[in-house]
C-alpha positions as MATLAB code, in Angstrom:
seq = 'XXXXXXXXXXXXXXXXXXXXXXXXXXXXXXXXXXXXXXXXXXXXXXXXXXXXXXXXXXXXXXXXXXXXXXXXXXXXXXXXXXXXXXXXXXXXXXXXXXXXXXXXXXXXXXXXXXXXXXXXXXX';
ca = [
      10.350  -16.769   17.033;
      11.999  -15.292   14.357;
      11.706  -12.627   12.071;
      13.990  -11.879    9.147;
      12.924   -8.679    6.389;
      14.350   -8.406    3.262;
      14.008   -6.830   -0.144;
      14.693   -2.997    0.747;
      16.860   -0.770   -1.623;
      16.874    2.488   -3.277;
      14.355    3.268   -5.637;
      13.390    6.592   -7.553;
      10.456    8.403   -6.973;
       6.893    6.423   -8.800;
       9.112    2.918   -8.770;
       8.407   -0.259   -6.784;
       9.554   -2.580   -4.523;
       8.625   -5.831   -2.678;
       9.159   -6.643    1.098;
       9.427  -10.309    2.121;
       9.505  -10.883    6.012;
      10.682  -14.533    6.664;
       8.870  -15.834    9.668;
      10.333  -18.952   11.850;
       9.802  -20.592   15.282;
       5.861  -19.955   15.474;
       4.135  -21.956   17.671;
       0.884  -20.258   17.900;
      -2.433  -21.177   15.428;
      -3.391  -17.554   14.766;
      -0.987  -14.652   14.590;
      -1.003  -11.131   12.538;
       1.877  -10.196   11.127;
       2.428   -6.407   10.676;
       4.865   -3.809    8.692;
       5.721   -0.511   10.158;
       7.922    1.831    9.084;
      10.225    4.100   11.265;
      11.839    7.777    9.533;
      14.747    9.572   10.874;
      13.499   11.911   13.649;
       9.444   10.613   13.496;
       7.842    8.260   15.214;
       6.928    4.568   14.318;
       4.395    4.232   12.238;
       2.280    1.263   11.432;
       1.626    0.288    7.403;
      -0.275   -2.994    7.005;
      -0.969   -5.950    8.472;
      -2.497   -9.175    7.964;
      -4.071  -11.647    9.750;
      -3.182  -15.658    9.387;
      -6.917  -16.896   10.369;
      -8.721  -15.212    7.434;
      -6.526  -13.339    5.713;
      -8.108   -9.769    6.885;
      -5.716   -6.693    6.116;
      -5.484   -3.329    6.871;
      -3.767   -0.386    5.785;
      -3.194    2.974    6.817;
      -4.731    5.766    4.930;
      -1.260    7.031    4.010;
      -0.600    3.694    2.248;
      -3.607    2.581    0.800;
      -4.400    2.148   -2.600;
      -0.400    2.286   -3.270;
       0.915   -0.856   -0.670;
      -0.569   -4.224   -1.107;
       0.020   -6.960    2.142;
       0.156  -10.744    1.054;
       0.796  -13.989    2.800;
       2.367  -17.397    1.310;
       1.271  -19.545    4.762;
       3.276  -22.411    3.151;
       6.608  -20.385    2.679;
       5.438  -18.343    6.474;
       6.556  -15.635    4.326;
       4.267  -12.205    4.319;
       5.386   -9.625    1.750;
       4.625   -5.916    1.288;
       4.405   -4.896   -2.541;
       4.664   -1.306   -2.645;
       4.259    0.890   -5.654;
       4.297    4.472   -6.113;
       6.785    5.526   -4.365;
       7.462    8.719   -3.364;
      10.015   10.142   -0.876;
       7.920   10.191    1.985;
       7.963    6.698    2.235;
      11.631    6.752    3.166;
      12.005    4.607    6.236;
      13.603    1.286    8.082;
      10.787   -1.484    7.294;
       9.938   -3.309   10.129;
       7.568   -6.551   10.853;
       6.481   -7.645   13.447;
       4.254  -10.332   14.962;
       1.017  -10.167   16.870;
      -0.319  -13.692   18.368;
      -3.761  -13.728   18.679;
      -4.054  -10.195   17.604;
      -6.753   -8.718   15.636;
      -4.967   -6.540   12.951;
      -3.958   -3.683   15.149;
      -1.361   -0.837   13.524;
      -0.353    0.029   17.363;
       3.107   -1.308   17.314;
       3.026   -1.900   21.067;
       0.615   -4.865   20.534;
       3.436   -6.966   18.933;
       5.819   -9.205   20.719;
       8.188  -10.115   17.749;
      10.009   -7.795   15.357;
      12.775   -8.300   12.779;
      15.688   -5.933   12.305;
      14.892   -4.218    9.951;
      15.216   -3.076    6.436;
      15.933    0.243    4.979;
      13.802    1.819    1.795;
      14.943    4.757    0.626;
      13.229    6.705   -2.404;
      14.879    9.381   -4.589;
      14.032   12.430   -6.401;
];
């Protein structure tokens, strides 16, 4: 399995960007994939995921209304749009994958991650 992010940058503060995690080698029918987000000096922290059986998503509260989780099942591509940007959201952009999983934002439910990609927003 393998997980490849792309689309970070630097962006000013209100702008946008679009996350695309590439997703190869899956052999399992059902499978969340998940974006977290990991600041210099704080802990992990889980953003959105999204489930490949019915398309459920979730968010945390720190995101929502401002991130927006999508699939393209024929591309096994999952992107992260995220608008409004503000400087808090500074971070390396991780996904990761979850088979069988429900949704979870606990990082230490997920058995695949990608390396990485770094957002940074400016004031």
């Amino acid at each position: 399995v393998q997980l490849v992010e792309s689309g970070g940058g630097l962006v000013q503060v209100g702008g946008s960007l679009r996350l695309s995690c590439a997703a190869s080698g899956f052999t399992f029918d059902d499978y969340v994939i998940g974006w977290f987000r990991q600041a210099p000096g704080k802990e992990r922290e889980g953003v959105s995921s999204i489930s490949s059986s019915d398309g459920s998503t979730y968010y945390a509260d720190s995101v929502e209304g401002r991130f927006t989780i999508s699939s393209d099942n024929a591309k096994n591509t999952t992107y992260l749009q995220m608008n409004s940007l503000n400087p808090e959201d500074t971070a390396v952009y991780y996904c990761a994958a979850d088979p069988w999983g429900w949704g979870s934002l606990n990082g230490r439910e997920y058995d695949y991650w990608g390396q990485g990609t770094q957002v940074t927003v400016s004031s």
